Coordinates of C-alpha atoms in Angstrom, one line a residue:
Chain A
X1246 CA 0.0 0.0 0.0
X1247 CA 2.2 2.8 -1.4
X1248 CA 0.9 6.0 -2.7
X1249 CA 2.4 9.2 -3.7
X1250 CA -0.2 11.5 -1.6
X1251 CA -0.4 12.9 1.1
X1252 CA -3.0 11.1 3.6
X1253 CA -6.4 12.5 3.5
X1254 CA -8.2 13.8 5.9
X1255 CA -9.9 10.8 7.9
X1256 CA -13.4 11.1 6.5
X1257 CA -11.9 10.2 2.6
X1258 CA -9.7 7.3 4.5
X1259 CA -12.2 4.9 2.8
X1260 CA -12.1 6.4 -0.4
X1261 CA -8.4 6.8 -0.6
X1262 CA -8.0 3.3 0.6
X1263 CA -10.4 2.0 -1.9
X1264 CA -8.3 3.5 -4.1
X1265 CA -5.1 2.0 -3.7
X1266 CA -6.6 -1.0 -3.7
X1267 CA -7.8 -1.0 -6.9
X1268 CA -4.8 -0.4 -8.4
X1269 CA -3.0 -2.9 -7.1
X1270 CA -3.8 -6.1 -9.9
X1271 CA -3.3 -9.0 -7.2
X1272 CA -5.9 -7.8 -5.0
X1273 CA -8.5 -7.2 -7.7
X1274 CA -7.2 -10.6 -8.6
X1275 CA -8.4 -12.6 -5.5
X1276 CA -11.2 -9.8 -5.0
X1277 CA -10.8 -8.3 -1.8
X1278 CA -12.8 -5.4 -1.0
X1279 CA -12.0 -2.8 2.1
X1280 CA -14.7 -2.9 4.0
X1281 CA -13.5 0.0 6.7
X1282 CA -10.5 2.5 7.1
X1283 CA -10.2 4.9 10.0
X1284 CA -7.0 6.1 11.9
X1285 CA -5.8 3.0 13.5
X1286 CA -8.6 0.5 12.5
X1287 CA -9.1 -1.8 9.2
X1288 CA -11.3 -4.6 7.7
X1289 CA -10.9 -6.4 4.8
X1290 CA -13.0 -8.9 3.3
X1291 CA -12.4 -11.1 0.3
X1292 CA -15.0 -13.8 -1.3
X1293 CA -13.7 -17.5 -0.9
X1294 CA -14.3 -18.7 -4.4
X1295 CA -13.2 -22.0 -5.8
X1296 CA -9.6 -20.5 -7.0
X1297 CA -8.6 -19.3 -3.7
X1298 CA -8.7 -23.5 -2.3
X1299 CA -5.9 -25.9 -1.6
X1300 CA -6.6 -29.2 -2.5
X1301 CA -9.1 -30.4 0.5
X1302 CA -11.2 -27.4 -0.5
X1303 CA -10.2 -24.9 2.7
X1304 CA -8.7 -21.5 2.1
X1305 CA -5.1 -21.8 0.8
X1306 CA -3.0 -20.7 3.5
X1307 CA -1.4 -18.1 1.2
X1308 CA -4.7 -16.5 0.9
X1309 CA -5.0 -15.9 4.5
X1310 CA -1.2 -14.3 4.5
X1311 CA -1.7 -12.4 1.8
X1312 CA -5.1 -11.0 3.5
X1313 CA -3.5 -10.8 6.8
X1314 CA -0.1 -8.7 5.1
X1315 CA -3.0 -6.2 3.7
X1316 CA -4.6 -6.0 7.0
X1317 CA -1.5 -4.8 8.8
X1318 CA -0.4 -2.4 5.8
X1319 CA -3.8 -0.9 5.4
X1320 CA -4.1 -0.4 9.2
X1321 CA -0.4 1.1 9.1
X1322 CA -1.2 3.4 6.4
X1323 CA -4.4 4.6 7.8
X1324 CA -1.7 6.5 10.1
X1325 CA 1.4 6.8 8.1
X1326 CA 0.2 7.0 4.8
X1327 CA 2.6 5.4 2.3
X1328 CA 4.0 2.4 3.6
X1329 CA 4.9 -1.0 3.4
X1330 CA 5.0 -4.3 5.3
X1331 CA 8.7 -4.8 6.7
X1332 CA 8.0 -8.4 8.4
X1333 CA 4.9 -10.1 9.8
X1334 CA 4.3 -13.2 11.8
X1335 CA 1.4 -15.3 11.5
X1336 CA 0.0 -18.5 13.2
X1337 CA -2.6 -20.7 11.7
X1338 CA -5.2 -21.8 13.9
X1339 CA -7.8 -23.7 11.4
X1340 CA -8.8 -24.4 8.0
X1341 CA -10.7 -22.2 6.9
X1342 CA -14.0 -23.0 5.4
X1343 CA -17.7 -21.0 4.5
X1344 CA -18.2 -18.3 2.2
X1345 CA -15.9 -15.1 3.4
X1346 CA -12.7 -14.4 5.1
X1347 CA -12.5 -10.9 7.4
X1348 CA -9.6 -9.6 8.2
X1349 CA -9.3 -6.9 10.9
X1350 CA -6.4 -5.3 11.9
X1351 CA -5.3 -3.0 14.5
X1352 CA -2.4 -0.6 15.8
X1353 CA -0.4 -1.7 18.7
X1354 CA 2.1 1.1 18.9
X1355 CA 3.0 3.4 16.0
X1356 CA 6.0 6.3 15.6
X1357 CA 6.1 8.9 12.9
X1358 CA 8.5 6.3 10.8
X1359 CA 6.9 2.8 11.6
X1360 CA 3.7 0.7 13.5
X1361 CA 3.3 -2.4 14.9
X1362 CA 0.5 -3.7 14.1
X1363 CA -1.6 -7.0 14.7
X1364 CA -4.6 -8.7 12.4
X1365 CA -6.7 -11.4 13.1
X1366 CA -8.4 -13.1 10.0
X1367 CA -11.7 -15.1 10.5
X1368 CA -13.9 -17.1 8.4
X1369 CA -17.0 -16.3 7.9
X1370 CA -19.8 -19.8 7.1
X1371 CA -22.9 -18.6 7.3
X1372 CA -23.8 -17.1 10.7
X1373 CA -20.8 -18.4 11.7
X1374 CA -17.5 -16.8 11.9
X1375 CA -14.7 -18.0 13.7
X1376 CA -10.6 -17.0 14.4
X1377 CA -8.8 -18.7 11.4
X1378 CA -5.5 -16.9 12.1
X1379 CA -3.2 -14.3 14.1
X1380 CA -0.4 -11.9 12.5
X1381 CA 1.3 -9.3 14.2
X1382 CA 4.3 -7.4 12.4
X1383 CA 6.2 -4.1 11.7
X1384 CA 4.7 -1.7 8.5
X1385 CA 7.0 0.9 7.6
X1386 CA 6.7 4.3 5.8
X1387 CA 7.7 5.3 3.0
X1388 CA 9.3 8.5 1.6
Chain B
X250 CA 0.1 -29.5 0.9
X251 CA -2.1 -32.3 2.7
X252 CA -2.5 -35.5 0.7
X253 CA -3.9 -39.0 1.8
X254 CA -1.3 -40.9 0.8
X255 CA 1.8 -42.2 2.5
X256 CA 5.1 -40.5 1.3
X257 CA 6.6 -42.4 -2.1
X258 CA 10.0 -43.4 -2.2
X259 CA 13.0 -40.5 -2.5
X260 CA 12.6 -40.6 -6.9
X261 CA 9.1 -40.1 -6.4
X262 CA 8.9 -37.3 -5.0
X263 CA 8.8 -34.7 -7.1
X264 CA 6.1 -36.4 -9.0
X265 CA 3.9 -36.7 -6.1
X266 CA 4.6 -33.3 -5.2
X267 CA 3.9 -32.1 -8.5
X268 CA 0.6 -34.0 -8.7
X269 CA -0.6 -32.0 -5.0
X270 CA 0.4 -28.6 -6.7
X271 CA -1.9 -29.2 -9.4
X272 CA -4.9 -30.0 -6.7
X273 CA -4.3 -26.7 -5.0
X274 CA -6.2 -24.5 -7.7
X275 CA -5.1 -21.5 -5.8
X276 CA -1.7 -22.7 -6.5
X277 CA -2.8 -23.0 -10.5
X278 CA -3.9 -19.6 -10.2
X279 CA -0.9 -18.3 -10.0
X280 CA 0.7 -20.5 -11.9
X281 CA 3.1 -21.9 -9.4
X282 CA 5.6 -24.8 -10.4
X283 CA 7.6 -27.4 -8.2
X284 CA 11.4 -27.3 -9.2
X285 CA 12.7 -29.8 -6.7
X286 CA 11.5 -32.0 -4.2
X287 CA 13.9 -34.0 -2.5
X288 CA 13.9 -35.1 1.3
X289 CA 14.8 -31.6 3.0
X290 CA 14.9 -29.7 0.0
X291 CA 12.1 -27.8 -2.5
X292 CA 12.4 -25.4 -4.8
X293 CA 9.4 -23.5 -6.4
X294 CA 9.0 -21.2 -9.1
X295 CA 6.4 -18.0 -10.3
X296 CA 6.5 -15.8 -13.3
X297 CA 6.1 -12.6 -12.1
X298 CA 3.2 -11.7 -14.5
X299 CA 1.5 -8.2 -14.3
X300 CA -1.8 -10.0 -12.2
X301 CA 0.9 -10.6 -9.4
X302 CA 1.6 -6.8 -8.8
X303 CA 0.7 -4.3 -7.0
X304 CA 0.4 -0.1 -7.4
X305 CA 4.2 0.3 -8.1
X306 CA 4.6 -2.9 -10.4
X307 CA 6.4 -4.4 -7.6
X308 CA 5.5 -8.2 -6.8
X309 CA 2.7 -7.8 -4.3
X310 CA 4.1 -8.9 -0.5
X311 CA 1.4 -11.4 -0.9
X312 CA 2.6 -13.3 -3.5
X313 CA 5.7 -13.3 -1.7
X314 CA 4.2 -14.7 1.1
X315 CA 2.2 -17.6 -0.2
X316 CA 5.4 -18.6 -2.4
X317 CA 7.5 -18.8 0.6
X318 CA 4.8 -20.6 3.1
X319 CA 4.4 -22.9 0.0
X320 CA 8.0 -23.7 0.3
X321 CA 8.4 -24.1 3.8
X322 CA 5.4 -27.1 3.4
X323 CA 7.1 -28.0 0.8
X324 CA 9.9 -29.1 2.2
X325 CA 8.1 -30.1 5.5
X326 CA 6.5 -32.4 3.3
X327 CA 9.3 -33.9 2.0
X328 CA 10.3 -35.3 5.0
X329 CA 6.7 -35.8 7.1
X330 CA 4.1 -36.8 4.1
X331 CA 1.0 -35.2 4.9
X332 CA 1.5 -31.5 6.3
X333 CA 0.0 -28.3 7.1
X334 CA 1.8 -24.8 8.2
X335 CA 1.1 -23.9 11.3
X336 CA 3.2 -20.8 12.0
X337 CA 5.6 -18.1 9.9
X338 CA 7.7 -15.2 10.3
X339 CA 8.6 -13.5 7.0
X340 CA 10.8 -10.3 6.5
X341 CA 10.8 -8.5 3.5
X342 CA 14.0 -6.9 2.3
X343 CA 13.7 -5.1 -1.1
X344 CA 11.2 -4.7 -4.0
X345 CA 10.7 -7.5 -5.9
X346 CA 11.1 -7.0 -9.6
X347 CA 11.7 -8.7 -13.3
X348 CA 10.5 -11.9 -14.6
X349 CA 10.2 -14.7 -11.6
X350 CA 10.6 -15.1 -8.4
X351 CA 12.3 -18.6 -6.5
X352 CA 11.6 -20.1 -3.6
X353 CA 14.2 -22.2 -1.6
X354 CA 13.4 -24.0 1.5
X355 CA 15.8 -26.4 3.3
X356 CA 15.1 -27.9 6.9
X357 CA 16.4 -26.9 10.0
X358 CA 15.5 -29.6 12.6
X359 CA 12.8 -32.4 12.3
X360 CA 11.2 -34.9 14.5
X361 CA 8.1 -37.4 13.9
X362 CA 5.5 -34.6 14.2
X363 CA 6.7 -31.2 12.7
X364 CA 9.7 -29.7 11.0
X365 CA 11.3 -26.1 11.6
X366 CA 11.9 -24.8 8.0
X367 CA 13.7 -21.8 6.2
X368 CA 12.7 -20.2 3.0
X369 CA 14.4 -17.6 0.9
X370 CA 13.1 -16.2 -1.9
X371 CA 14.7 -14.3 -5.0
X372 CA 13.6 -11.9 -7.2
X373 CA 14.9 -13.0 -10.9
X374 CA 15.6 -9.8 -13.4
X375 CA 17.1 -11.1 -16.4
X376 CA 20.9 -12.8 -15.4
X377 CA 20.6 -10.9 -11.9
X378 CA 19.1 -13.0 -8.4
X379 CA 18.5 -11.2 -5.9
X380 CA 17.5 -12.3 -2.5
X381 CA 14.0 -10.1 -1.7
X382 CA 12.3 -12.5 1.6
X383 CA 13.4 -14.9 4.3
X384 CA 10.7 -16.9 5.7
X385 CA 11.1 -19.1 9.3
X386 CA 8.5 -21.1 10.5
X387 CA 7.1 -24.8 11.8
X388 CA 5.2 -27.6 9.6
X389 CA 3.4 -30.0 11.1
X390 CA 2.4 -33.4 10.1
X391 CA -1.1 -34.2 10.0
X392 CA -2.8 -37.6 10.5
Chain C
X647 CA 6.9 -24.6 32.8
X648 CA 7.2 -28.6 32.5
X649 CA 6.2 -30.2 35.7
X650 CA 5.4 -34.4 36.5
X651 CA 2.0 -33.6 38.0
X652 CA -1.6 -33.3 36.4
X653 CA -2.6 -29.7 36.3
X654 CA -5.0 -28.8 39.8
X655 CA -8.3 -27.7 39.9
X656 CA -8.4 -24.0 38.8
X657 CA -8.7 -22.9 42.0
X658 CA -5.3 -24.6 42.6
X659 CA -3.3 -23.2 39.8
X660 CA -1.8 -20.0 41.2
X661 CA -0.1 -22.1 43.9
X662 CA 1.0 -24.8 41.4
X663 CA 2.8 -22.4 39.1
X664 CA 4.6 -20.8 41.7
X665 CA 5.8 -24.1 42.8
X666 CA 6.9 -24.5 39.5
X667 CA 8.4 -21.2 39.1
X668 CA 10.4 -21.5 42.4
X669 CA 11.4 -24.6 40.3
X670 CA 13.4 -22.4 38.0
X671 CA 16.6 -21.6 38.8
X672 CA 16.8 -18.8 36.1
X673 CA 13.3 -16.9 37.6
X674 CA 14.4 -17.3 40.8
X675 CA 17.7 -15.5 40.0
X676 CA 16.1 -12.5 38.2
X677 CA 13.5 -12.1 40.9
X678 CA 10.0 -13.1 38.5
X679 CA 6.4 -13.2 40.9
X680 CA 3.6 -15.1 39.3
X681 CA 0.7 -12.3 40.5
X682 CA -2.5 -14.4 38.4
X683 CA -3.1 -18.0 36.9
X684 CA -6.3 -18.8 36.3
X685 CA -7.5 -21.2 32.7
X686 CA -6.7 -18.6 29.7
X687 CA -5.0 -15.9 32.0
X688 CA -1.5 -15.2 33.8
X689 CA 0.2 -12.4 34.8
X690 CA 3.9 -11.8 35.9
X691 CA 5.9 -9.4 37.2
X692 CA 9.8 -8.4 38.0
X693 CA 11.1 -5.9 39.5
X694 CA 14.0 -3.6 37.4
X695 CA 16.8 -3.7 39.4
X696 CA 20.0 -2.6 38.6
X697 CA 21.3 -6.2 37.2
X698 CA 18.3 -6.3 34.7
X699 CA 19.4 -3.3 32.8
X700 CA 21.6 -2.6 29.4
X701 CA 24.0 0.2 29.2
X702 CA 22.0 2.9 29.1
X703 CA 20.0 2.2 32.2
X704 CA 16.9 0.3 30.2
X705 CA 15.7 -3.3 31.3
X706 CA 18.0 -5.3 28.7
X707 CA 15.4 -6.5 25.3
X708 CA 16.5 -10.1 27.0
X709 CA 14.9 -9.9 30.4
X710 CA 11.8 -8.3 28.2
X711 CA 11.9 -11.5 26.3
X712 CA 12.5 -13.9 29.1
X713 CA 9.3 -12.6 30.8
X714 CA 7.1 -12.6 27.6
X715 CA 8.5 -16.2 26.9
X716 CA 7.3 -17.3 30.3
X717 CA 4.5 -14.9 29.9
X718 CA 3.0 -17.4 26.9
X719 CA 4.6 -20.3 28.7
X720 CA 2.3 -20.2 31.9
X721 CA -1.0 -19.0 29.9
X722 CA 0.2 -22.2 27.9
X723 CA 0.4 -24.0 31.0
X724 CA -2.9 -23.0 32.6
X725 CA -4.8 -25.3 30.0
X726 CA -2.1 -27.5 28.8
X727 CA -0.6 -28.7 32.0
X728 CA 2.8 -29.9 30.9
X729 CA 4.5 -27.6 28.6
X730 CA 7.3 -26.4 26.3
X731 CA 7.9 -23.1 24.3
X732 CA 7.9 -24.3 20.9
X733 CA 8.3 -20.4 19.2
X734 CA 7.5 -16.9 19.4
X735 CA 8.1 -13.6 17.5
X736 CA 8.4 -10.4 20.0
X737 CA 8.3 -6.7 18.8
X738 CA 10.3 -4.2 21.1
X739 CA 8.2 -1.1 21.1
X740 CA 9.8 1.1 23.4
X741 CA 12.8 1.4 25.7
X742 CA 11.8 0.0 29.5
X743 CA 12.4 2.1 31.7
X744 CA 10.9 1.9 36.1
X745 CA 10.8 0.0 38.8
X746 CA 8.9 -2.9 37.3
X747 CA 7.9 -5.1 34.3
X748 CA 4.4 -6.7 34.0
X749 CA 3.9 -9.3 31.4
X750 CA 0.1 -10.2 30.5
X751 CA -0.5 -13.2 28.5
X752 CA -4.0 -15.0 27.2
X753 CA -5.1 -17.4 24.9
X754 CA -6.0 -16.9 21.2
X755 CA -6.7 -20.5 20.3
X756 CA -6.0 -24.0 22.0
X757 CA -6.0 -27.7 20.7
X758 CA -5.6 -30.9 23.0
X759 CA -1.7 -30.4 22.0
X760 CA -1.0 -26.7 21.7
X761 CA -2.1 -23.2 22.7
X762 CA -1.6 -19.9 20.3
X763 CA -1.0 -17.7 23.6
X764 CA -0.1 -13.9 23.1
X765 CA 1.7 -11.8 25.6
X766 CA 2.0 -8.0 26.3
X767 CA 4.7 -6.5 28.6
X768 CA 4.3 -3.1 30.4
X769 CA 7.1 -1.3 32.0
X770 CA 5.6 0.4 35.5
X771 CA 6.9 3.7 36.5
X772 CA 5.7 5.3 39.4
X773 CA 1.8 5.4 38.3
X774 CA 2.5 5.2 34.5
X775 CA 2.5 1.5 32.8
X776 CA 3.5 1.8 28.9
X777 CA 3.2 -1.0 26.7
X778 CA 7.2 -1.9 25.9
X779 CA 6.9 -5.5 23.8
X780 CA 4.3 -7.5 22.4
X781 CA 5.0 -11.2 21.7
X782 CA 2.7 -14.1 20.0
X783 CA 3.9 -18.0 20.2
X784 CA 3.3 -21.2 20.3
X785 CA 3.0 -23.5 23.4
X786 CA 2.8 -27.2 23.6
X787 CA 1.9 -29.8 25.8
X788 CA 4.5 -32.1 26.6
X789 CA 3.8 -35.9 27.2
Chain D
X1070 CA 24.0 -2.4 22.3
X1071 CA 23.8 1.2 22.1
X1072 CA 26.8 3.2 22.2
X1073 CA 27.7 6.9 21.5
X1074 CA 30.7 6.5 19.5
X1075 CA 31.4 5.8 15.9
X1076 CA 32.2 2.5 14.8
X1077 CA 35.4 1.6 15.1
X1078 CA 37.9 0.3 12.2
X1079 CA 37.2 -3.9 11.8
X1080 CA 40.2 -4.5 13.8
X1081 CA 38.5 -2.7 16.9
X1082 CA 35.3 -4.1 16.7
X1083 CA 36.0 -7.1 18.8
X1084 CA 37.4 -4.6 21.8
X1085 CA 34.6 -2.3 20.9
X1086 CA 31.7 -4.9 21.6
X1087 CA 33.8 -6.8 24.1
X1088 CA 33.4 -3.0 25.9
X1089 CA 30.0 -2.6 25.4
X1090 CA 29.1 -5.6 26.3
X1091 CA 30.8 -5.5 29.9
X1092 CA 28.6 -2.0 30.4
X1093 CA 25.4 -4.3 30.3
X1094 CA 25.0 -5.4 33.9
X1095 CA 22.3 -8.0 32.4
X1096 CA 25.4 -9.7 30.4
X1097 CA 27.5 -9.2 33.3
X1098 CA 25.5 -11.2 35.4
X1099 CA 25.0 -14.2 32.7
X1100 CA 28.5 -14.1 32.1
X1101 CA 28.4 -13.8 28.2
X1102 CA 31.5 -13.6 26.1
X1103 CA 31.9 -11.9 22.3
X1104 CA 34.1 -14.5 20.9
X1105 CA 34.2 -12.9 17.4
X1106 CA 32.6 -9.9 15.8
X1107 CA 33.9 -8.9 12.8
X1108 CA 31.0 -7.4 9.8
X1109 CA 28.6 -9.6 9.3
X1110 CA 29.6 -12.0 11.9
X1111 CA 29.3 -12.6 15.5
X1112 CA 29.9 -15.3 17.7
X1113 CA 28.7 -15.5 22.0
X1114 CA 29.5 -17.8 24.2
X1115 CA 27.2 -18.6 27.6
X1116 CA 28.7 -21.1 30.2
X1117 CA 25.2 -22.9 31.3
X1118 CA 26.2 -22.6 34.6
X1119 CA 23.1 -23.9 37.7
X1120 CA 21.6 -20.3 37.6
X1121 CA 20.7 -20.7 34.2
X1122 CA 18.7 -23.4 33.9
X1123 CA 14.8 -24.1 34.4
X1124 CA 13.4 -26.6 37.0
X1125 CA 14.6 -29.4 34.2
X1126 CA 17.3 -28.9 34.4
X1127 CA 17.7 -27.7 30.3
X1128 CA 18.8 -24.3 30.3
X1129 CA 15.9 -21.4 30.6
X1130 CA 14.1 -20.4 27.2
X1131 CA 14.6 -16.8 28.5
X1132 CA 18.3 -17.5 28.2
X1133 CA 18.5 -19.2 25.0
X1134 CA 16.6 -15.8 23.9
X1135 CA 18.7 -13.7 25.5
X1136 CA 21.7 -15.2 23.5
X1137 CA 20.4 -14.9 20.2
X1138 CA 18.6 -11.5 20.7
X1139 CA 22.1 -10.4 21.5
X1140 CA 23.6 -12.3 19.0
X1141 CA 21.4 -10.3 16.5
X1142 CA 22.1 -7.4 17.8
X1143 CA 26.2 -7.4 17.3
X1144 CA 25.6 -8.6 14.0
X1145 CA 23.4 -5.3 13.5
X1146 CA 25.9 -3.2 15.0
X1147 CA 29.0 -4.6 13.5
X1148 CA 27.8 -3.0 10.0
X1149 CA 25.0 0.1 11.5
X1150 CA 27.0 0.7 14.5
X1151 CA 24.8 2.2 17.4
X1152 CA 21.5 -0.4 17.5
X1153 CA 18.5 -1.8 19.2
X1154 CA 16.8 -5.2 18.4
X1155 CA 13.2 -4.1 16.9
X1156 CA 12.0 -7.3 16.4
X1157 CA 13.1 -11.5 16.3
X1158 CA 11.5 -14.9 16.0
X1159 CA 12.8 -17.6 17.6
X1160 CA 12.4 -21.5 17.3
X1161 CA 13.2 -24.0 19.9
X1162 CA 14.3 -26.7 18.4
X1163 CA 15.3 -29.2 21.4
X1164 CA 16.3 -28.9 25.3
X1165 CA 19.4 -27.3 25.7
X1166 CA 22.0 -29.4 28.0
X1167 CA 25.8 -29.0 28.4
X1168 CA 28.2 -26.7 29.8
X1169 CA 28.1 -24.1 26.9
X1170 CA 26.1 -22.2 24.6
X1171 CA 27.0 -20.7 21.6
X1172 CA 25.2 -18.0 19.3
X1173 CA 26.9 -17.6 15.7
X1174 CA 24.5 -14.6 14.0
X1175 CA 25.2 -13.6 10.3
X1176 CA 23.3 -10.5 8.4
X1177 CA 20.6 -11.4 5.7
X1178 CA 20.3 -8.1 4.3
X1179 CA 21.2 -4.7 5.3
X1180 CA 20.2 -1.0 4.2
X1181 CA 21.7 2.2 6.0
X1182 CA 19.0 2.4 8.6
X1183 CA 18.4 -1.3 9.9
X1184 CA 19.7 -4.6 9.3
X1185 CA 17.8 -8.5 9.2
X1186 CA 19.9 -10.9 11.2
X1187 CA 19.5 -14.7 11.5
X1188 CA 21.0 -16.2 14.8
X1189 CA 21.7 -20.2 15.6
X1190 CA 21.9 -21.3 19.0
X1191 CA 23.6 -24.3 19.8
X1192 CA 24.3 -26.1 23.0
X1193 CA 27.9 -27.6 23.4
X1194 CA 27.7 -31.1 25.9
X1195 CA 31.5 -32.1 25.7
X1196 CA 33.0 -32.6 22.4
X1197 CA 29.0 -32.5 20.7
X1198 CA 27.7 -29.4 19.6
X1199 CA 23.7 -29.9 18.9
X1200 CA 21.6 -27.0 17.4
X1201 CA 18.6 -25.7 20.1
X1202 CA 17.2 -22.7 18.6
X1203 CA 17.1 -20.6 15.4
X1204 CA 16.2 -16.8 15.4
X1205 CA 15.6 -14.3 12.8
X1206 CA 15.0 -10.3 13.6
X1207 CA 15.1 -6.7 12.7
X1208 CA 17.9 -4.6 14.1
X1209 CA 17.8 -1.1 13.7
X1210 CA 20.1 1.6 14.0
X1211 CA 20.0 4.4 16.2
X1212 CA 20.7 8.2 16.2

């Protein structure tokens, strides 16, 4: 999530966000959609079509970093503005089945050059959602 | 990389290993392909086409990420048969650009049930590799 | 925080991780109180004296990581019974400083066999407590 | 491992970590050595004396993390100079027993501002030198 703006002012966070994420071709790839941007807050959601499976028909683990990495940068950016993911952790806690994963990601400290951030991703089956996986890493600005 | 079968024999491998990428149709996708497989050693490969990108044309972290925890099972899997990722620490140290990237896992220590793993991935540009992630983490056997 | 014994009924645990950190010759050298156990919740503490600290007067990043690490090892513990670190990432977020160090550690997600446990760390001065290191691991039951 | 001066030319850096080092009462009381540090490379040594150890008698986690944190760090420093550990991952691979451990670190990857480190941890029991944890971080520079 790198852009050559400044950051908006919070109300056009969405928009902005939105934004960047339509230009980037992996994301409109997989289809993920930001659902929420605000100063230290993010949610990401992305359909679990057929392409997105491993072979026993759960989310591909891949999918959940690569929605998990987005999380944290978005969430990083929503205070720093351009940035990008230096390093992340994540653990995988079940195989992630249903309809929808959500990502949502928060700030657990931030400086003017860097945040630590954490996301948890979930999936969504029906009514049912539950913690699929944990990430906590560093998101860096840029410029 | 979870398959029902019981690891074949050392020359098999790769086969067998190929024959699980092509179930994983997120793998497909992308357009993933196994190198080598060989007990405590994979290598995978990705063209770096323009779907892969992000905003700035770089590879998008993501796709760094999945190619790297696909590696680390990879290799996991070459040693314990049927395996899932359970945990991964990835740092990312410089754009990735040109016309592929490579994935190299070896194993660091294994017992019966799990396997610590390295991965480090490379950025091809014409003649020029350079090394663009290093991913750490644990696969464990399933079944 | 391995130990011979079946874990106690909860109302038992404090006393039974005590006994298991008086156990530890390492805790007992730096000086480590367990203040809470209870299923899914533990919370340590250790006073910053002079020995704890780097060369600039800050609690060294290793006695931060020492108490996160037995932070996630005793929330571990608390469902597990018998149990082993297996791995953990820890981000510093700002340079220790008081009279004491608080770690707080709960459970994200636990299996039969494992726990994905996160920890935070506070360093207490006077009445303020800031957030110094957040750390997310693995913990698994032994035998 | 902070420090106010300059780094030194490669022929000082041993004397010049070997002096840092003995200003970090932490160290002081473990009773680390810096066996090498030249760029790029440094090697600790920890005699795993009774202090050390958990109620196991393996040496402490926290100790093992202490070693390689700092084993990062003088990596970091032997190329940025004045540094702090922002972030590591470690792995424990198997109980460490013996009279020594050793941390050999090497860099990864390094820009002006921060370096990423990989440190192995291995526990010397006579003439057999085993491998107990792997670590991989973020050192950054300060000032």
């Amino acid at each position: 999530m790198t852009e050559s703006l400044e950051l908006p002012a919070a109300g056009d966070l969405l928009a902005f966000g939105r934004r960047v994420l339509a230009q980037q071709p992996f994301s409109v790839l997989l289809g993920t959609r930001l659902q929420q941007l605000e100063p230290g807050r993010a949610v990401l959601t992305l359909a679990l079509d057929d392409r997105l499976r491993q072979q026993h028909g759960f989310a591909h683990g891949g999918v959940i970093s690569y929605l998990a990495d987005n999380g944290l940068a978005y969430v990083g950016g929503s205070v720093l503005g351009n940035v990008v993911t230096s390093e992340y952790k994540i653990n995988y806690l079940r195989p992630a089945t249903g309809q929808q994963l959500v990502a949502r990601a928060t700030i657990l400290s931030a400086s003017k050059r860097q945040a630590v951030c954490e996301c948890r991703v979930y999936a969504v089956d029906n009514e049912d959602e539950k913690l699929v996986a944990v990430a906590q890493g560093t998101i860096a600005r840029v410029g």
